[in-house]
Each structure stands twice: as structure tokens, then as C-alpha cells.
Tab-separated table of C-alpha atoms in Angstrom:
chain	number	residue	atom	x	y	z
F	738	MET	CA	23.505	-9.283	-26.527
F	739	SER	CA	20.203	-9.981	-28.285
F	740	THR	CA	17.179	-8.135	-27.081
F	741	GLU	CA	14.643	-8.977	-29.682
F	742	ASN	CA	12.932	-11.505	-27.303
F	743	LEU	CA	13.222	-9.806	-24.070
F	744	THR	CA	10.195	-8.369	-22.270
F	745	HIS	CA	12.601	-5.624	-21.031
F	746	ILE	CA	16.403	-4.871	-20.788
F	747	HIS	CA	17.882	-5.502	-17.339
F	748	LEU	CA	19.639	-2.199	-16.226
F	749	PRO	CA	22.145	-2.131	-13.429
F	750	VAL	CA	21.962	0.871	-11.273
F	751	GLU	CA	25.208	2.411	-12.472
F	752	LEU	CA	24.074	2.273	-15.862
F	753	GLN	CA	20.606	3.643	-15.017
F	754	GLN	CA	22.212	6.631	-13.202
F	755	SER	CA	24.344	7.425	-16.298
F	756	ILE	CA	21.554	9.563	-17.808
F	757	SER	CA	18.374	11.327	-16.432
F	758	SER	CA	14.831	10.043	-17.061
F	759	GLU	CA	14.137	13.044	-19.077
F	760	ILE	CA	16.919	12.377	-21.764
F	761	ALA	CA	16.006	8.601	-21.727
F	762	ASN	CA	12.378	9.366	-22.545
F	763	TYR	CA	12.839	12.264	-25.004
F	764	TYR	CA	15.379	10.050	-27.208
F	765	SER	CA	13.798	6.612	-26.310
F	766	ILE	CA	17.309	5.367	-25.431
F	767	ILE	CA	18.667	2.831	-22.745
F	768	PRO	CA	22.240	2.857	-21.769
F	769	LYS	CA	24.165	-0.275	-22.933
F	770	GLU	CA	27.917	0.468	-22.193
F	771	ILE	CA	29.454	3.704	-20.604
F	772	ALA	CA	33.013	4.144	-21.043
F	773	GLU	CA	35.244	7.138	-20.240
F	774	ASN	CA	35.075	8.745	-23.768
F	775	ALA	CA	32.115	6.797	-25.479
F	776	HIS	CA	28.595	5.751	-24.619
F	777	VAL	CA	26.618	2.865	-26.319
F	778	PHE	CA	22.887	3.220	-26.106
F	779	TYR	CA	20.001	1.048	-27.306
F	780	ILE	CA	17.369	3.087	-29.192
F	781	ASP	CA	13.779	2.520	-30.236
F	782	ASP	CA	14.079	0.900	-33.843
F	783	THR	CA	11.208	3.208	-35.094
F	784	ARG	CA	13.473	6.232	-34.529
F	785	VAL	CA	16.284	4.917	-36.686
F	786	PRO	CA	15.527	7.567	-39.335
F	787	GLU	CA	16.434	10.247	-36.759
F	788	GLN	CA	19.556	8.635	-35.354
F	789	ASP	CA	22.092	11.067	-37.013
F	790	THR	CA	20.375	14.112	-35.310
F	791	ILE	CA	19.956	12.176	-31.975
F	792	ILE	CA	23.626	11.199	-32.037
F	793	GLN	CA	24.711	14.892	-32.614
F	794	GLU	CA	22.383	16.029	-29.779
F	795	LEU	CA	23.532	13.476	-27.392
F	796	ASN	CA	27.209	14.280	-28.237
F	797	LEU	CA	26.527	17.929	-27.271
F	798	ILE	CA	24.777	17.056	-24.081
F	799	LEU	CA	26.884	14.241	-22.750
F	800	ASP	CA	30.262	15.481	-24.364
F	801	LYS	CA	31.017	11.763	-25.347
F	802	ALA	CA	31.197	9.788	-28.610
F	803	ILE	CA	27.879	8.167	-29.235
F	804	THR	CA	26.849	4.855	-30.737
F	805	LEU	CA	23.259	3.631	-31.138
F	806	GLU	CA	22.040	0.123	-31.370
F	807	PRO	CA	18.294	-0.285	-32.673
F	808	VAL	CA	16.172	-2.616	-30.499
F	809	ASN	CA	12.530	-3.677	-30.668
F	810	ALA	CA	10.266	-0.517	-29.756
F	811	LEU	CA	8.168	-2.484	-27.253
F	812	THR	CA	11.287	-3.541	-25.435
F	813	ILE	CA	12.565	0.036	-25.229
F	814	LYS	CA	8.997	1.162	-24.115
F	815	LYS	CA	8.829	-1.381	-21.224
F	816	THR	CA	12.299	-0.640	-20.090
F	817	LEU	CA	11.670	2.908	-19.921
F	818	SER	CA	8.657	2.378	-17.932
F	819	ILE	CA	10.391	0.316	-15.440
F	820	TYR	CA	13.614	2.213	-14.971
F	821	TYR	CA	12.755	5.887	-16.106
F	822	ARG	CA	9.229	6.583	-14.988
F	823	ASN	CA	8.248	9.598	-16.926
F	824	ASP	CA	5.928	11.026	-13.992
F	825	SER	CA	3.878	14.095	-14.393
F	826	ASP	CA	5.244	15.523	-11.084
F	827	ASN	CA	8.941	14.692	-11.089
F	828	SER	CA	10.279	18.173	-10.185
F	829	ARG	CA	11.200	17.034	-6.593
F	830	LEU	CA	13.464	14.183	-8.277
F	831	VAL	CA	15.440	16.657	-10.365
F	832	SER	CA	17.326	18.359	-7.500
F	833	TYR	CA	18.260	14.861	-6.086
F	834	LYS	CA	19.298	13.193	-9.418
F	835	ASN	CA	22.873	12.488	-8.000
F	836	ASP	CA	21.598	10.675	-5.040
F	837	PHE	CA	20.370	7.122	-5.539
F	838	LEU	CA	18.510	7.019	-2.150
F	839	GLU	CA	16.826	10.309	-2.501
F	840	ASP	CA	15.872	9.598	-5.972
F	841	LEU	CA	14.527	6.211	-4.929
F	842	ILE	CA	12.421	7.656	-2.103
F	843	PHE	CA	11.087	10.649	-4.122
F	844	GLU	CA	10.258	8.321	-7.279
F	845	ALA	CA	8.312	5.854	-4.952
F	846	LYS	CA	6.461	8.820	-3.296
F	847	ASN	CA	5.465	10.292	-6.665
F	848	ILE	CA	4.090	6.973	-8.125
F	849	ASN	CA	2.144	6.279	-4.966
F	850	ALA	CA	4.111	3.311	-3.875
F	851	SER	CA	3.499	2.399	-0.211
F	852	ASP	CA	6.690	0.626	0.690
F	853	ILE	CA	10.335	0.276	-0.664
F	854	HIS	CA	11.936	-3.058	-0.087
F	855	ILE	CA	15.808	-3.553	-0.241
F	856	GLU	CA	16.918	-7.024	-0.114
F	857	VAL	CA	20.344	-8.711	-0.222
F	858	TYR	CA	21.429	-12.056	-1.543
F	859	GLU	CA	24.695	-13.787	-1.912
F	860	ASN	CA	26.113	-11.763	-4.900
F	861	GLU	CA	23.738	-8.782	-5.266
F	862	ALA	CA	20.977	-6.882	-3.921
F	863	ARG	CA	17.452	-5.757	-5.360
F	864	VAL	CA	15.195	-2.973	-4.877
F	865	ARG	CA	11.321	-3.427	-5.142
F	866	LEU	CA	8.325	-1.175	-4.560
F	867	ARG	CA	4.924	-1.974	-3.482
F	868	ILE	CA	2.342	-0.390	-5.767
F	869	ASP	CA	-1.298	-1.066	-5.338
F	870	GLY	CA	-0.683	-3.753	-2.712
F	871	HIS	CA	1.784	-5.785	-4.937
F	872	LEU	CA	5.575	-5.663	-5.327
F	873	ILE	CA	7.274	-4.918	-8.463
F	874	GLU	CA	11.029	-5.208	-9.028
F	875	LYS	CA	12.679	-1.803	-9.526
F	876	ASN	CA	16.350	-2.666	-10.228
F	877	HIS	CA	19.364	-4.661	-8.981
F	878	ILE	CA	22.332	-3.253	-7.313
F	879	LYS	CA	25.973	-4.466	-6.643
F	880	LYS	CA	26.650	-5.812	-3.244
F	881	GLU	CA	29.089	-2.812	-2.514
F	882	ASN	CA	26.570	-0.316	-3.511
F	883	TYR	CA	23.968	-2.082	-1.207
F	884	LEU	CA	26.409	-1.761	1.826
F	885	GLU	CA	26.778	1.935	1.135
F	886	LEU	CA	23.028	2.366	0.640
F	887	ILE	CA	22.259	0.603	4.097
F	888	ASN	CA	24.629	2.987	5.802
F	889	GLN	CA	23.048	6.069	4.214
F	890	ILE	CA	19.576	4.710	5.344
F	891	LYS	CA	20.772	4.312	8.872
F	892	ILE	CA	22.352	7.597	9.077
F	893	LYS	CA	19.240	9.490	7.750
F	894	SER	CA	16.973	7.583	10.247
F	895	ASN	CA	19.331	8.154	13.289
F	896	LEU	CA	20.206	4.395	13.717
F	897	ASP	CA	23.293	2.616	14.723
F	898	ILE	CA	25.397	1.853	11.540
F	899	THR	CA	27.631	-0.460	13.684
F	900	GLU	CA	24.653	-2.763	14.747
F	901	LYS	CA	24.050	-5.515	12.121
F	902	ARG	CA	22.900	-8.232	14.335
F	903	LEU	CA	19.711	-6.891	15.765
F	904	PRO	CA	16.589	-5.329	14.065
F	905	GLN	CA	16.305	-1.723	14.222
F	906	ASP	CA	13.523	0.774	13.600
F	907	GLY	CA	13.758	4.390	12.731
F	908	ARG	CA	12.231	7.442	10.862
F	909	ILE	CA	13.229	9.804	8.243
F	910	GLU	CA	11.171	12.963	8.024
F	911	TYR	CA	10.521	15.274	5.098
F	912	ASP	CA	8.486	18.400	4.683
F	913	ASP	CA	5.165	16.577	3.583
F	914	PHE	CA	5.795	13.052	4.402
F	915	ASP	CA	7.632	10.704	6.601
F	916	ILE	CA	9.469	7.332	6.174
F	917	ARG	CA	9.202	4.574	8.714
F	918	VAL	CA	12.338	2.396	8.500
F	919	SER	CA	12.617	-1.167	9.501
F	920	ILE	CA	15.905	-3.130	9.269
F	921	LEU	CA	16.045	-6.848	9.764
F	922	PRO	CA	19.219	-8.982	9.765
F	923	THR	CA	18.996	-11.773	7.263
F	924	HIS	CA	21.351	-14.723	6.140
F	925	HIS	CA	23.177	-12.476	3.567
F	926	GLY	CA	22.937	-9.000	5.313
F	927	GLU	CA	20.271	-6.557	6.471
F	928	LYS	CA	17.004	-6.339	4.732
F	929	VAL	CA	15.275	-2.914	4.727
F	930	VAL	CA	11.697	-1.832	4.384
F	931	MET	CA	10.771	1.842	4.115
F	932	ARG	CA	7.048	2.675	4.664
F	933	ILE	CA	5.911	5.971	3.056
F	934	LEU	CA	3.764	7.920	5.307
F	935	GLY	CA	1.811	10.794	3.921
F	936	ARG	CA	0.915	13.652	6.307
F	937	ASP	CA	-1.713	15.301	4.058
F	938	ALA	CA	-5.315	14.269	5.177
F	939	SER	CA	-7.150	16.736	2.917
F	940	HIS	CA	-8.268	13.883	0.506
F	941	LEU	CA	-9.844	11.781	3.297
F	942	ASP	CA	-13.632	11.791	3.024
F	943	ILE	CA	-16.068	9.347	4.476
F	944	ASN	CA	-18.209	9.581	1.488
F	945	LYS	CA	-15.611	8.694	-0.885
F	946	LEU	CA	-14.091	5.695	0.714
F	947	GLY	CA	-16.107	3.216	-1.354
F	948	LEU	CA	-18.999	2.637	1.028
F	949	GLU	CA	-22.286	2.385	-0.782
F	950	LYS	CA	-25.038	4.777	0.103
F	951	ASP	CA	-26.900	2.410	2.567
F	952	ASP	CA	-23.591	1.414	4.260
F	953	VAL	CA	-22.521	5.011	4.780
F	954	GLN	CA	-25.922	5.738	6.653
F	955	LEU	CA	-25.396	2.567	8.787
F	956	TYR	CA	-21.794	3.432	9.639
F	957	LEU	CA	-22.636	7.068	10.457
F	958	GLU	CA	-25.332	6.106	12.811
F	959	ALA	CA	-22.774	3.918	14.646
F	960	VAL	CA	-20.036	6.520	14.948
F	961	LYS	CA	-22.431	9.359	15.942
F	962	LYS	CA	-23.066	7.517	19.195
F	963	THR	CA	-21.447	9.066	22.284
F	964	ASN	CA	-20.175	5.577	23.518
F	965	GLY	CA	-19.517	2.058	22.425
F	966	ILE	CA	-16.971	0.485	20.064
F	967	VAL	CA	-16.549	0.676	16.279
F	968	LEU	CA	-14.174	-2.011	14.867
F	969	ILE	CA	-12.711	-2.150	11.301
F	970	SER	CA	-11.427	-5.608	10.470
F	971	GLY	CA	-9.253	-6.930	7.630
F	972	PRO	CA	-5.725	-8.151	6.921
F	973	THR	CA	-2.742	-5.779	6.755
F	974	GLY	CA	-2.804	-3.479	3.689
F	975	SER	CA	-6.708	-3.596	3.459
F	976	GLY	CA	-7.171	0.264	4.052
F	977	LYS	CA	-8.485	-0.015	7.684
F	978	THR	CA	-6.203	2.902	9.087
F	979	THR	CA	-7.541	5.041	6.097
F	980	THR	CA	-11.182	4.359	7.031
F	981	LEU	CA	-10.266	5.209	10.732
F	982	TYR	CA	-8.777	8.581	9.689
F	983	ALA	CA	-11.600	9.547	7.483
F	984	THR	CA	-13.909	8.778	10.535
F	985	LEU	CA	-11.824	10.900	12.799
F	986	LYS	CA	-11.760	13.681	10.337
F	987	TYR	CA	-15.619	13.479	10.067
F	988	LEU	CA	-16.049	13.499	13.978
F	989	ASN	CA	-13.432	16.206	14.588
F	990	ASP	CA	-14.914	19.454	15.937
F	991	ILE	CA	-14.175	21.982	18.614
F	992	LYS	CA	-16.704	20.505	21.120
F	993	ARG	CA	-14.935	16.989	21.245
F	994	ASN	CA	-11.640	15.901	22.848
F	995	ILE	CA	-10.161	13.177	20.479
F	996	VAL	CA	-7.129	11.269	21.494
F	997	THR	CA	-5.227	8.556	19.526
F	998	VAL	CA	-2.426	6.145	19.936
F	999	GLU	CA	-1.015	4.819	16.699
F	1000	ASP	CA	1.871	2.812	15.222
F	1001	PRO	CA	2.819	4.581	13.318
F	1002	ILE	CA	1.125	8.189	13.002
F	1003	GLU	CA	0.265	8.078	9.254
F	1004	TYR	CA	-1.529	11.342	8.889
F	1005	THR	CA	-1.542	14.459	11.046
F	1006	LEU	CA	-5.069	15.726	11.978
F	1007	LYS	CA	-5.228	19.303	13.293
F	1008	GLY	CA	-7.268	19.306	16.551
F	1009	ILE	CA	-6.541	15.771	17.335
F	1010	ASN	CA	-4.045	14.629	20.143
F	1011	GLN	CA	-2.088	11.931	18.543
F	1012	VAL	CA	0.363	9.575	20.285
F	1013	GLN	CA	3.108	7.511	18.804
F	1014	LEU	CA	3.317	3.972	20.292
F	1015	LYS	CA	6.672	3.164	21.859
F	1016	GLU	CA	6.712	-0.177	23.243
F	1017	ASN	CA	10.422	-0.304	24.185
F	1018	ILE	CA	9.813	2.140	26.913
F	1019	GLY	CA	6.456	0.733	27.982
F	1020	LEU	CA	4.135	3.157	26.042
F	1021	THR	CA	1.841	0.306	24.739
F	1022	PHE	CA	-1.755	0.455	23.480
F	1023	THR	CA	-2.989	-0.654	26.969
F	1024	SER	CA	-0.818	1.730	28.965
F	1025	ALA	CA	-1.746	4.625	26.673
F	1026	LEU	CA	-5.495	3.822	26.939
F	1027	ARG	CA	-5.188	3.791	30.765
F	1028	SER	CA	-3.616	7.275	30.675
F	1029	PHE	CA	-6.248	8.329	28.071
F	1030	LEU	CA	-9.100	7.933	30.608
F	1031	ARG	CA	-7.509	10.542	32.743
F	1032	GLN	CA	-7.419	12.982	29.877
F	1033	ASP	CA	-11.166	13.632	29.704
F	1034	PRO	CA	-11.565	12.192	26.233
F	1035	ASP	CA	-14.816	12.052	24.167
F	1036	ILE	CA	-13.395	9.768	21.478
F	1037	ILE	CA	-10.477	7.336	21.663
F	1038	MET	CA	-8.853	5.734	18.711
F	1039	LEU	CA	-6.490	2.712	19.164
F	1040	GLY	CA	-4.526	1.830	16.188
F	1041	GLU	CA	-5.119	-1.913	16.771
F	1042	ILE	CA	-6.583	-4.352	19.374
F	1043	ARG	CA	-3.898	-6.977	19.383
F	1044	ASP	CA	-4.482	-8.847	22.839
F	1045	ALA	CA	-6.874	-9.546	25.501
F	1046	GLN	CA	-5.731	-6.883	27.824
F	1047	THR	CA	-6.206	-4.159	25.137
F	1048	ALA	CA	-9.579	-5.557	24.150
F	1049	GLN	CA	-10.559	-5.579	27.856
F	1050	MET	CA	-9.411	-1.967	28.351
F	1051	ALA	CA	-11.363	-0.848	25.167
F	1052	ILE	CA	-14.584	-2.466	26.494
F	1053	ARG	CA	-14.046	-0.635	29.902
F	1054	ALA	CA	-13.570	2.580	28.156
F	1055	SER	CA	-16.643	2.317	26.206
F	1056	LEU	CA	-18.756	1.363	29.248
F	1057	THR	CA	-17.659	4.505	31.011
F	1058	GLY	CA	-19.056	6.684	28.252
F	1059	HIS	CA	-16.427	6.919	25.510
F	1060	LEU	CA	-16.622	6.218	21.845
F	1061	VAL	CA	-13.755	3.927	20.922
F	1062	LEU	CA	-12.585	3.245	17.378
F	1063	SER	CA	-10.016	0.577	16.508
F	1064	THR	CA	-8.927	-2.212	14.109
F	1065	ILE	CA	-8.795	-5.898	14.529
F	1066	HIS	CA	-7.410	-8.765	12.313
F	1067	THR	CA	-10.354	-10.954	11.204
F	1068	ASN	CA	-11.578	-12.239	7.744
F	1069	SER	CA	-15.156	-10.989	8.151
F	1070	ALA	CA	-17.522	-8.627	10.028
F	1071	ILE	CA	-19.022	-11.646	12.023
F	1072	GLY	CA	-15.511	-13.030	12.541
F	1073	THR	CA	-14.775	-9.885	14.723
F	1074	ILE	CA	-17.322	-11.349	17.462
F	1075	SER	CA	-15.357	-14.698	17.571
F	1076	ARG	CA	-12.061	-12.880	17.872
F	1077	LEU	CA	-13.256	-10.756	20.861
F	1078	THR	CA	-14.676	-14.033	22.471
F	1079	ASP	CA	-11.297	-15.773	21.923
F	1080	MET	CA	-9.587	-12.843	23.679
F	1081	GLY	CA	-11.866	-13.595	26.784
F	1082	VAL	CA	-14.250	-10.777	26.270
F	1083	PRO	CA	-17.755	-12.164	27.781
F	1084	SER	CA	-20.561	-12.351	25.025
F	1085	PHE	CA	-22.832	-9.969	26.990
F	1086	LEU	CA	-20.244	-7.224	26.991
F	1087	ILE	CA	-19.565	-7.518	23.454
F	1088	ALA	CA	-23.305	-7.288	22.749
F	1089	GLU	CA	-23.673	-4.330	25.109
F	1090	THR	CA	-20.626	-2.217	23.747
F	1091	LEU	CA	-19.992	-3.019	20.081
F	1092	ASN	CA	-21.743	-0.526	17.939
F	1093	ILE	CA	-20.661	-1.941	14.385
F	1094	SER	CA	-18.412	-4.234	12.887
F	1095	VAL	CA	-16.986	-3.458	9.499
F	1096	ALA	CA	-14.891	-5.860	7.269
F	1097	GLN	CA	-12.960	-4.415	4.383
F	1098	ARG	CA	-10.623	-5.240	1.519
F	1099	LEU	CA	-8.861	-3.414	-1.311
F	1100	VAL	CA	-9.367	-4.737	-4.857
F	1101	ARG	CA	-7.127	-3.720	-7.783
F	1102	ILE	CA	-8.878	-2.100	-10.654
F	1103	LEU	CA	-8.043	-3.149	-14.347
F	1104	CYS	CA	-6.114	-0.714	-16.382
F	1105	GLU	CA	-8.759	0.859	-18.949
F	1106	SER	CA	-6.071	1.235	-21.620
F	1107	CYS	CA	-5.081	-2.524	-21.849
F	1108	LYS	CA	-7.716	-4.724	-20.168
F	1109	LYS	CA	-9.019	-7.469	-22.602
F	1110	GLU	CA	-12.390	-9.088	-22.748
F	1111	THR	CA	-12.485	-12.859	-23.068
F	1112	GLU	CA	-14.713	-15.767	-22.712
F	1113	PHE	CA	-15.829	-16.862	-19.222
F	1114	ARG	CA	-15.781	-20.348	-18.124
F	1115	SER	CA	-17.927	-21.097	-14.987
F	1116	LEU	CA	-15.517	-23.843	-13.995
F	1117	VAL	CA	-12.804	-21.396	-12.985
F	1118	LEU	CA	-14.927	-20.193	-10.062
F	1119	PRO	CA	-14.231	-21.741	-6.671
F	1120	ARG	CA	-16.598	-24.675	-5.874
F	1121	SER	CA	-17.618	-22.975	-2.634
F	1122	PHE	CA	-18.954	-19.746	-4.316
F	1123	LYS	CA	-22.551	-20.225	-5.769
F	1124	THR	CA	-24.243	-17.648	-8.038
F	1125	ASP	CA	-27.269	-17.791	-10.272
F	1126	ILE	CA	-25.778	-15.172	-12.569
F	1127	LYS	CA	-24.820	-16.332	-15.981
F	1128	ILE	CA	-21.594	-14.714	-17.350
F	1129	SER	CA	-20.553	-14.995	-20.849
F	1130	SER	CA	-17.310	-12.962	-20.703
F	1131	HIS	CA	-15.036	-11.136	-18.332
F	1132	HIS	CA	-11.931	-8.945	-18.517
F	1133	ILE	CA	-8.359	-9.934	-17.833
F	1134	PRO	CA	-5.167	-7.817	-17.188
F	1135	ILE	CA	-2.671	-7.468	-20.014
F	1136	GLY	CA	-0.126	-4.672	-19.059
F	1137	CYS	CA	1.060	-1.506	-20.952
F	1138	SER	CA	3.138	1.555	-20.198
F	1139	GLU	CA	0.061	3.336	-18.730
F	1140	CYS	CA	-0.157	0.881	-15.850
F	1141	HIS	CA	3.609	-0.094	-15.921
F	1142	TYR	CA	2.900	-3.443	-17.332
F	1143	THR	CA	1.009	-4.681	-14.111
F	1144	GLY	CA	-2.500	-4.624	-15.996
F	1145	TYR	CA	-4.031	-2.682	-12.958
F	1146	ARG	CA	-4.379	0.966	-12.027
F	1147	GLY	CA	-5.504	1.885	-8.561
F	1148	ARG	CA	-7.606	0.078	-6.041
F	1149	ARG	CA	-11.055	0.313	-4.684
F	1150	ALA	CA	-12.338	-0.438	-1.195
F	1151	ILE	CA	-15.164	-2.931	-0.645
F	1152	TYR	CA	-16.935	-3.234	2.645
F	1153	GLU	CA	-19.096	-5.698	4.664
F	1154	ILE	CA	-21.291	-4.069	7.339
F	1155	LEU	CA	-22.613	-5.677	10.525
F	1156	PRO	CA	-24.665	-3.125	12.628
F	1157	ILE	CA	-25.419	-4.348	16.127
F	1158	THR	CA	-29.142	-4.302	16.242
F	1159	LEU	CA	-31.315	-5.770	18.932
F	1160	ASP	CA	-31.528	-9.134	17.049
F	1161	VAL	CA	-27.830	-9.241	16.446
F	1162	ALA	CA	-27.098	-8.291	20.179
F	1163	GLU	CA	-29.376	-11.248	21.225
F	1164	ALA	CA	-27.613	-13.709	18.869
F	1165	ILE	CA	-24.238	-12.554	20.352
F	1166	LYS	CA	-25.362	-13.189	23.864
F	1167	ASN	CA	-26.737	-16.536	22.979
F	1168	ASN	CA	-23.506	-17.449	20.862
F	1169	SER	CA	-25.590	-18.070	17.848
F	1170	ILE	CA	-24.135	-15.237	15.595
F	1171	LYS	CA	-22.339	-17.587	13.225
F	1172	GLN	CA	-25.656	-19.414	12.457
F	1173	ALA	CA	-27.544	-16.217	11.625
F	1174	ASN	CA	-27.087	-14.108	8.496
F	1175	PHE	CA	-27.101	-10.626	9.895
F	1176	ILE	CA	-24.883	-8.968	7.156
F	1177	LYS	CA	-26.619	-5.917	5.846
F	1178	ASN	CA	-26.650	-5.560	2.063
F	1179	GLU	CA	-24.002	-7.744	0.501
F	1180	ARG	CA	-21.039	-9.774	1.767
F	1181	LEU	CA	-17.329	-9.060	0.643
F	1182	SER	CA	-17.575	-11.983	-1.767
F	1183	ASP	CA	-20.817	-10.368	-3.492
F	1184	LYS	CA	-19.284	-7.063	-3.781
F	1185	ALA	CA	-16.056	-8.357	-5.303
F	1186	PHE	CA	-18.127	-10.584	-7.795
F	1187	ASP	CA	-20.070	-7.311	-8.718
F	1188	LEU	CA	-16.710	-5.643	-9.667
F	1189	LEU	CA	-16.000	-8.798	-11.883
F	1190	LEU	CA	-19.365	-8.338	-13.512
F	1191	LYS	CA	-19.069	-4.711	-14.191
F	1192	GLY	CA	-15.575	-5.163	-15.731
F	1193	TYR	CA	-13.749	-3.187	-13.114
F	1194	THR	CA	-11.426	-6.123	-11.966
F	1195	SER	CA	-10.334	-9.601	-12.884
F	1196	LEU	CA	-11.201	-12.979	-11.533
F	1197	GLU	CA	-7.458	-13.675	-10.359
F	1198	GLU	CA	-7.797	-10.478	-8.131
F	1199	ILE	CA	-10.984	-11.366	-6.466
F	1200	TYR	CA	-10.459	-15.203	-6.274
F	1201	PRO	CA	-9.312	-15.359	-2.570
F	1202	LEU	CA	-12.365	-13.317	-1.546
F	1203	LEU	CA	-14.691	-15.860	-3.283
F	1204	ILE	CA	-13.132	-18.663	-1.301
F	1205	ASN	CA	-13.239	-16.875	2.127
F	1206	LEU	CA	-17.012	-16.969	2.245
């Protein structure tokens, strides 16, 4: 097998599990063949002068005959980054090194992955992790290993292992985080998505979300009101829930009764009464909100306004002296007004009850270790995006071991703020909000473009935001 031109070496799960991450990274080796009495490893070609010593040490550690085959150093480095992540906090992984599922879960948790995807095809299955909003392939597993893995997941999440025809939802609980499990029957078998839910809310701070100073002031003025509705909009995975939790943490004190209904409960906040949505037994956002009004609440948080009935209940709660916080799926702060109108909420009630509309997105930030400056051509900008700013260069992602060859490290939130002032309220009543420019400070597209100008992100990352003006 030639590996000189490979970006990385494909490693089946049985080979990957033959050595630990510590051994692989310490000796810069990748398993090639594992026999009963002999092991063959690829080794970083820059370590060839040490190979006699490495063979002796591996022989002692593994009690097998060892053969080493030199491979391009970059190939080894990238393969190690993909299959043997050398994380700073891998102490939780060590005790579970003989269990593939546990290793997978704790590795995903340690590298801040939000989801684990296990998908099956005709002859094999694959595992992918969602990091910074994008899926990266972890490894491939044999079909028979996949079947065993699915059963392990079902047992851990208290699901029916005999049911393979219908979707199932479950939960796996650990000391400091939970896993929400969703199983969906597909053509070749069951697909599993495991969402990692952290319980620690200590890092949530409304001043550290990414809101600019003026935006923070406008937002706090809206959430300090004793009644009305605060709506956060954006697509799935844009950080809306994090903004809501930071807001609840800010508002949480002994004088207020705060109740929430969520799907799922992502953080546990002391002093707040949190309810998990259970639609299969009739506990919906609407029914929960109806019950909340009899619980003498000051602040109500709904995980999402999904339909007309929930929207009308939220309006009613705000009119009776409660502050309601929620999320809604729209593309912009002004788009929230249209969405509520489409749900059948009268314009005058929107104007009367809405305190502020916020739209947000998460933008991936370029890895400082490998980003590259290159010439900028204005023709690559969307035709709908107009700017007077002249750009001579911009930065593009390259990929290195520091960013696991994605070119990006971390994400930053950007916000679009629409406070409901008297002028805005009048425009809503007259159904002329679309024609007016009431967005305070900058729009999402402007803030995304500013990140490009400062070298924090790439054009490919913000291109969709420049189109959705």
C-alpha cells in the first residue's frame, strides 16, 4: 500500500483500537497490520534513526514482534490528528479505552463536538462528529460492529432494542453532561444522532456572548422590562439557546419566579424551574404555557415558538404582565415580525407586546496557526452585496494539526438588533416595517463582512450571510 500521496491513512476501528492514543502520538505510529504474534506499524519517516529503540520499546509494551514502515511525516501527523486526538484533557478517556462507545462519547465531549452521527450504508457504517457547526468524518466501522454499537446505545438510553421500524428518542446521563439520543430507521438500517448537552452554565455571561457594547445596552433594556416578549431568531445551530440561557442567568434572583419549558433542557440553572417537553404524553409548549400561568411566574421561557397556538399563548402571557423569552426560526430581526403575522398574530398586538427582536448567527473563526493571506478579487462577492470598502487581500483556511485540518478554530456570534421603539411599533401597526430601515447599528451581513476585513474569518464562511440581505 502506497501512502506517499495520501492526505491521511484510512484506519478501520479494529486497527485504531489496537493501541492507545498515548502510544500512537508518543512514537508517531499508525497500525497497519495486527496479527496474533506480530504487529506492523507505519512510522513518521523523520523518526527512522530512532526505529531500533522504538521497536525494542514497543516489543516490551505490546509483547509482540514489531515491524515499522516509514511514511511521509505529514501523512502520519494528519492521521494521528484524525484518529488519535492528543487532547489536553483525556483523563476521562483512559478508564474507558476498552469500550468503543464510551471512548467515542468522551472524546467528542473533550473536543467540544456538539453531535455524534452514526450512519449505516450497504456494506459499512461511518461515524462523524459535528465540530464548530460542521461535520467531520471520524472513522468507518464494519456492519457487524455497527449492529452491536446500536444495541449498546439503545440499552444505555433505555430504548427498545427489538424496535427497528419506528424512530425512537432517549437519553444517556453522565455526572456532568447528558446525551440526547435520536434513532431513525433508514434504507440500510438505523441512523443515530447523539446530541451532547452540557449541564455546566458557569461560563454563560451576557457580556461575553459577542454582543457589541451598544447592542448589550439595547438588549438589557428590553429584558429588564416586567412584561412583553423577547425573541431570538436564527436557524438551527446559531446559538439562540445559549443566548436565552445567558439571559435567564442574568435575570435569575430570589425575587423572581422563573419557569421554562425546553426541548431538551441543555443547562441546569439553580433557582429556575425547568420543564422538559414531552409531546408524546401531551406536554407541549402550549399546554405547559397554559399551566405556567397558574404558577404565579414573573418570567417564562419557551424553547421555541413553533406554531400559531403557541404564539398566541405567548402574546396572551405577555399582555397579562409576564416577561416571555423565546426563539423563532427566521432569517432576520425584521423577519420575525412577518413570521408572527403569518402565524395569525394581529399587527397591533405584535407592536404592543414585542420588546426586542434579535437575529444571530455563529461564524467560524480561522485558525491562527495556518490561515493564509491572499489577493482579494471583488468579483467573488455576491452581486447583491454592495460595499464602498476596497479590499486588497483576505485570509483563507489551510488546515493543520492545531485545527484538525479544518482551517478553523472556534466560532463567534454576530447579532442584529431591532428594539421596538415608538417609530418601529407604528411601522408594525401600519404593516410598513419591511420598507423601513430600523435595524440599530449594523446588520448581520455588515458584521460578517467586518470579520472578513479584520482577518478573523474567510469569505466562504460568510458568503451565505452576504446573500441573505
